[in-house]
Amino acid sequence: MAIRMKLASNRLVLISISSLLVLFLLFHSFEPRRRAWSCKTLSSCLGGNHPPAYKHWDGTPLDLAVGKNEKTLSDGTVFYHRHIVNTQPDILFQVLSRDSHSWSRDFRSTRRTIYDFLDMIVSTDLDLTRVSLGLMTASREEYEAAKEAVNPLPFARVALYYRENDGGGPAAQIPYEDRHRPEVQRTRRGAIASARNYLTARSLQDEEHVIWVDADIVEFSKGLVQTMIGHAQKREDVGILTALCSQTITPNYDKNAWSYNRDVPLLTGPVGDGDMETAADKLVETRSYIDDLIKGTTDDDIVPLDSVGGTILYIKASLVRQGINWPTSYVVGTTWSHEGWVGIESEGICYMASQLEGGGNCFVLGGSHHVRHADWS
């Protein structure tokens, strides 16, 4: 009898432990916060990946006056605007999201959502009453999700845009899984540049600092945004800044950020029509990427660049107001009869900015500053 009771007791303990484990997994897989659950590390797997706490509530009035409106713009884009009355934001975050897949996910993690992206902005420790958010998506579901997700956070201003089918055009026909194929890059990157220009033209108001973040960026190093703003405020020649973008298995993910080799004559002067393909190949062979450029630097250093990527990008708003935008074609070497041989989208923005009178130079943060890209799309 005693043995039978002991077995029953052990069975009850095992059932209880199993039930708790099942409840734990269900909570984190279908949790009400609608954020990704990660088992990438032991800590996150055991519940250590709670969202960062917003630390500026003490300075935020409880009776904030909030204005909201939604309308359809003349080109058919659906626009939602929310603002806190009597705030003067000086930072504008911008992000493009095609659909729910844009947020990506990590290894052994559930898919990320807009909530995870907003958590990442909260993790910067910025006072959100100084911050505006501009987001554009081609998914009605993501647009509605974003409207709901921003509600608990005191962004000074939120501008959300829904453009059906990416605004149309050939790029909208490229399947998501084919977006990295070489033969579609010209069309795809031209469309991305156009979308970035659209969002900036629509959402930028009186902010001083514009910060672009790709939807599949999952982590900022501590103080990254503040460091970018600090450099731009201290030096007039600093107009555009980026940082190393790493991935778990890829130390330097963003290969659109580089400096060209000035010892290669073909790259420093005019390139003839018959030499454009050769020049493009020579550029790829001889340029230096930022993981090499920042070796031996400290967190206080910045290093000049000739091209940047868009995974994380700081732009002085004054440059945008002077006409800097994202080139929708190969801008370097363009003539009346044809486009150039390099410089589309983020790879052309430094070239354009360099033509301005001061303040238009591109740099990368040195030392340990970085962002991390999701493991998988």
PDB file of N, CA and C in Angstrom, residues 30-72:
ATOM      1  N   PHE A  30       1.791  31.906 -27.356  1.00  0.00           N
ATOM      2  CA  PHE A  30       0.562  32.629 -27.696  1.00  0.00           C
ATOM      3  C   PHE A  30       0.297  33.739 -26.685  1.00  0.00           C
ATOM      4  N   GLU A  31       1.359  34.339 -26.211  1.00  0.00           N
ATOM      5  CA  GLU A  31       1.251  35.303 -25.123  1.00  0.00           C
ATOM      6  C   GLU A  31       0.505  36.556 -25.565  1.00  0.00           C
ATOM      7  N   PRO A  32      -0.214  37.204 -24.650  1.00  0.00           N
ATOM      8  CA  PRO A  32      -1.082  38.320 -25.011  1.00  0.00           C
ATOM      9  C   PRO A  32      -0.337  39.559 -25.477  1.00  0.00           C
ATOM     10  N   ARG A  33       0.966  39.645 -25.205  1.00  0.00           N
ATOM     11  CA  ARG A  33       1.709  40.844 -25.614  1.00  0.00           C
ATOM     12  C   ARG A  33       1.991  40.845 -27.111  1.00  0.00           C
ATOM     13  N   ARG A  34       1.793  39.726 -27.780  1.00  0.00           N
ATOM     14  CA  ARG A  34       2.024  39.594 -29.221  1.00  0.00           C
ATOM     15  C   ARG A  34       3.451  39.923 -29.614  1.00  0.00           C
ATOM     16  N   ARG A  35       4.368  39.599 -28.753  1.00  0.00           N
ATOM     17  CA  ARG A  35       5.789  39.767 -29.057  1.00  0.00           C
ATOM     18  C   ARG A  35       6.420  38.395 -29.274  1.00  0.00           C
ATOM     19  N   ALA A  36       7.581  38.413 -29.920  1.00  0.00           N
ATOM     20  CA  ALA A  36       8.254  37.149 -30.204  1.00  0.00           C
ATOM     21  C   ALA A  36       8.743  36.496 -28.915  1.00  0.00           C
ATOM     22  N   TRP A  37       8.660  35.188 -28.878  1.00  0.00           N
ATOM     23  CA  TRP A  37       9.272  34.436 -27.784  1.00  0.00           C
ATOM     24  C   TRP A  37      10.536  33.784 -28.319  1.00  0.00           C
ATOM     25  N   SER A  38      11.640  33.959 -27.621  1.00  0.00           N
ATOM     26  CA  SER A  38      12.923  33.470 -28.095  1.00  0.00           C
ATOM     27  C   SER A  38      13.456  32.360 -27.201  1.00  0.00           C
ATOM     28  N   CYS A  39      13.979  31.341 -27.856  1.00  0.00           N
ATOM     29  CA  CYS A  39      14.731  30.318 -27.141  1.00  0.00           C
ATOM     30  C   CYS A  39      16.151  30.271 -27.709  1.00  0.00           C
ATOM     31  N   LYS A  40      16.590  31.434 -28.208  1.00  0.00           N
ATOM     32  CA  LYS A  40      17.915  31.543 -28.820  1.00  0.00           C
ATOM     33  C   LYS A  40      19.011  31.331 -27.785  1.00  0.00           C
ATOM     34  N   THR A  41      18.782  31.841 -26.569  1.00  0.00           N
ATOM     35  CA  THR A  41      19.722  31.650 -25.469  1.00  0.00           C
ATOM     36  C   THR A  41      18.988  31.019 -24.291  1.00  0.00           C
ATOM     37  N   LEU A  42      19.728  30.480 -23.333  1.00  0.00           N
ATOM     38  CA  LEU A  42      19.108  29.852 -22.165  1.00  0.00           C
ATOM     39  C   LEU A  42      18.282  30.867 -21.387  1.00  0.00           C
ATOM     40  N   SER A  43      18.833  32.087 -21.255  1.00  0.00           N
ATOM     41  CA  SER A  43      18.125  33.120 -20.499  1.00  0.00           C
ATOM     42  C   SER A  43      16.798  33.476 -21.149  1.00  0.00           C
ATOM     43  N   SER A  44      16.808  33.695 -22.471  1.00  0.00           N
ATOM     44  CA  SER A  44      15.568  34.062 -23.146  1.00  0.00           C
ATOM     45  C   SER A  44      14.590  32.894 -23.150  1.00  0.00           C
ATOM     46  N   CYS A  45      15.113  31.688 -23.262  1.00  0.00           N
ATOM     47  CA  CYS A  45      14.255  30.505 -23.302  1.00  0.00           C
ATOM     48  C   CYS A  45      13.512  30.317 -21.987  1.00  0.00           C
ATOM     49  N   LEU A  46      14.142  30.707 -20.890  1.00  0.00           N
ATOM     50  CA  LEU A  46      13.533  30.557 -19.570  1.00  0.00           C
ATOM     51  C   LEU A  46      12.722  31.780 -19.161  1.00  0.00           C
ATOM     52  N   GLY A  47      12.461  32.658 -20.123  1.00  0.00           N
ATOM     53  CA  GLY A  47      11.586  33.784 -19.830  1.00  0.00           C
ATOM     54  C   GLY A  47      12.305  35.078 -19.551  1.00  0.00           C
ATOM     55  N   GLY A  48      13.577  35.162 -19.924  1.00  0.00           N
ATOM     56  CA  GLY A  48      14.346  36.369 -19.627  1.00  0.00           C
ATOM     57  C   GLY A  48      14.296  37.422 -20.709  1.00  0.00           C
ATOM     58  N   ASN A  49      13.393  37.266 -21.689  1.00  0.00           N
ATOM     59  CA  ASN A  49      13.344  38.231 -22.789  1.00  0.00           C
ATOM     60  C   ASN A  49      12.118  39.134 -22.679  1.00  0.00           C
ATOM     61  N   HIS A  50      11.863  39.642 -21.482  1.00  0.00           N
ATOM     62  CA  HIS A  50      10.742  40.542 -21.286  1.00  0.00           C
ATOM     63  C   HIS A  50      11.033  41.882 -21.951  1.00  0.00           C
ATOM     64  N   PRO A  51      10.007  42.584 -22.380  1.00  0.00           N
ATOM     65  CA  PRO A  51      10.220  43.863 -23.069  1.00  0.00           C
ATOM     66  C   PRO A  51      10.876  44.883 -22.155  1.00  0.00           C
ATOM     67  N   PRO A  52      11.678  45.782 -22.721  1.00  0.00           N
ATOM     68  CA  PRO A  52      12.332  46.801 -21.899  1.00  0.00           C
ATOM     69  C   PRO A  52      11.303  47.759 -21.311  1.00  0.00           C
ATOM     70  N   ALA A  53      11.588  48.250 -20.127  1.00  0.00           N
ATOM     71  CA  ALA A  53      10.680  49.187 -19.473  1.00  0.00           C
ATOM     72  C   ALA A  53      10.947  50.603 -19.965  1.00  0.00           C
ATOM     73  N   TYR A  54       9.899  51.345 -20.225  1.00  0.00           N
ATOM     74  CA  TYR A  54      10.037  52.748 -20.596  1.00  0.00           C
ATOM     75  C   TYR A  54      10.311  53.551 -19.321  1.00  0.00           C
ATOM     76  N   LYS A  55      11.411  54.319 -19.299  1.00  0.00           N
ATOM     77  CA  LYS A  55      11.903  54.922 -18.061  1.00  0.00           C
ATOM     78  C   LYS A  55      11.574  56.398 -17.901  1.00  0.00           C
ATOM     79  N   HIS A  56      10.742  56.944 -18.780  1.00  0.00           N
ATOM     80  CA  HIS A  56      10.511  58.393 -18.739  1.00  0.00           C
ATOM     81  C   HIS A  56       9.076  58.762 -18.381  1.00  0.00           C
ATOM     82  N   TRP A  57       8.348  57.818 -17.775  1.00  0.00           N
ATOM     83  CA  TRP A  57       6.967  58.133 -17.408  1.00  0.00           C
ATOM     84  C   TRP A  57       6.887  59.232 -16.356  1.00  0.00           C
ATOM     85  N   ASP A  58       7.879  59.315 -15.495  1.00  0.00           N
ATOM     86  CA  ASP A  58       7.833  60.318 -14.418  1.00  0.00           C
ATOM     87  C   ASP A  58       7.773  61.735 -14.970  1.00  0.00           C
ATOM     88  N   GLY A  59       8.383  61.961 -16.117  1.00  0.00           N
ATOM     89  CA  GLY A  59       8.369  63.291 -16.705  1.00  0.00           C
ATOM     90  C   GLY A  59       7.252  63.499 -17.709  1.00  0.00           C
ATOM     91  N   THR A  60       6.346  62.515 -17.807  1.00  0.00           N
ATOM     92  CA  THR A  60       5.258  62.605 -18.777  1.00  0.00           C
ATOM     93  C   THR A  60       3.950  62.937 -18.065  1.00  0.00           C
ATOM     94  N   PRO A  61       3.309  64.039 -18.408  1.00  0.00           N
ATOM     95  CA  PRO A  61       2.028  64.393 -17.760  1.00  0.00           C
ATOM     96  C   PRO A  61       0.981  63.314 -17.977  1.00  0.00           C
ATOM     97  N   LEU A  62       0.151  63.105 -16.964  1.00  0.00           N
ATOM     98  CA  LEU A  62      -0.885  62.081 -17.060  1.00  0.00           C
ATOM     99  C   LEU A  62      -2.051  62.519 -17.944  1.00  0.00           C
ATOM    100  N   ASP A  63      -2.217  63.835 -18.111  1.00  0.00           N
ATOM    101  CA  ASP A  63      -3.358  64.356 -18.856  1.00  0.00           C
ATOM    102  C   ASP A  63      -2.944  64.857 -20.244  1.00  0.00           C
ATOM    103  N   LEU A  64      -2.133  64.073 -20.941  1.00  0.00           N
ATOM    104  CA  LEU A  64      -1.684  64.470 -22.271  1.00  0.00           C
ATOM    105  C   LEU A  64      -2.865  64.671 -23.214  1.00  0.00           C
ATOM    106  N   ALA A  65      -2.813  65.762 -23.949  1.00  0.00           N
ATOM    107  CA  ALA A  65      -3.833  66.000 -24.972  1.00  0.00           C
ATOM    108  C   ALA A  65      -3.364  65.364 -26.274  1.00  0.00           C
ATOM    109  N   VAL A  66      -4.120  64.422 -26.781  1.00  0.00           N
ATOM    110  CA  VAL A  66      -3.724  63.654 -27.960  1.00  0.00           C
ATOM    111  C   VAL A  66      -4.711  63.899 -29.089  1.00  0.00           C
ATOM    112  N   GLY A  67      -4.174  64.223 -30.258  1.00  0.00           N
ATOM    113  CA  GLY A  67      -5.007  64.387 -31.439  1.00  0.00           C
ATOM    114  C   GLY A  67      -4.824  63.222 -32.392  1.00  0.00           C
ATOM    115  N   LYS A  68      -5.903  62.754 -33.006  1.00  0.00           N
ATOM    116  CA  LYS A  68      -5.839  61.638 -33.951  1.00  0.00           C
ATOM    117  C   LYS A  68      -6.700  61.951 -35.168  1.00  0.00           C
ATOM    118  N   ASN A  69      -6.245  61.508 -36.311  1.00  0.00           N
ATOM    119  CA  ASN A  69      -7.100  61.563 -37.496  1.00  0.00           C
ATOM    120  C   ASN A  69      -6.620  60.545 -38.520  1.00  0.00           C
ATOM    121  N   GLU A  70      -7.538  60.127 -39.368  1.00  0.00           N
ATOM    122  CA  GLU A  70      -7.233  59.153 -40.417  1.00  0.00           C
ATOM    123  C   GLU A  70      -7.947  59.577 -41.683  1.00  0.00           C
ATOM    124  N   LYS A  71      -7.245  59.481 -42.809  1.00  0.00           N
ATOM    125  CA  LYS A  71      -7.846  59.873 -44.068  1.00  0.00           C
ATOM    126  C   LYS A  71      -7.143  59.171 -45.220  1.00  0.00           C
ATOM    127  N   THR A  72      -7.744  59.231 -46.381  1.00  0.00           N
ATOM    128  CA  THR A  72      -7.137  58.712 -47.603  1.00  0.00           C
ATOM    129  C   THR A  72      -6.563  59.886 -48.389  1.00  0.00           C
TER     130      THR A  72
END
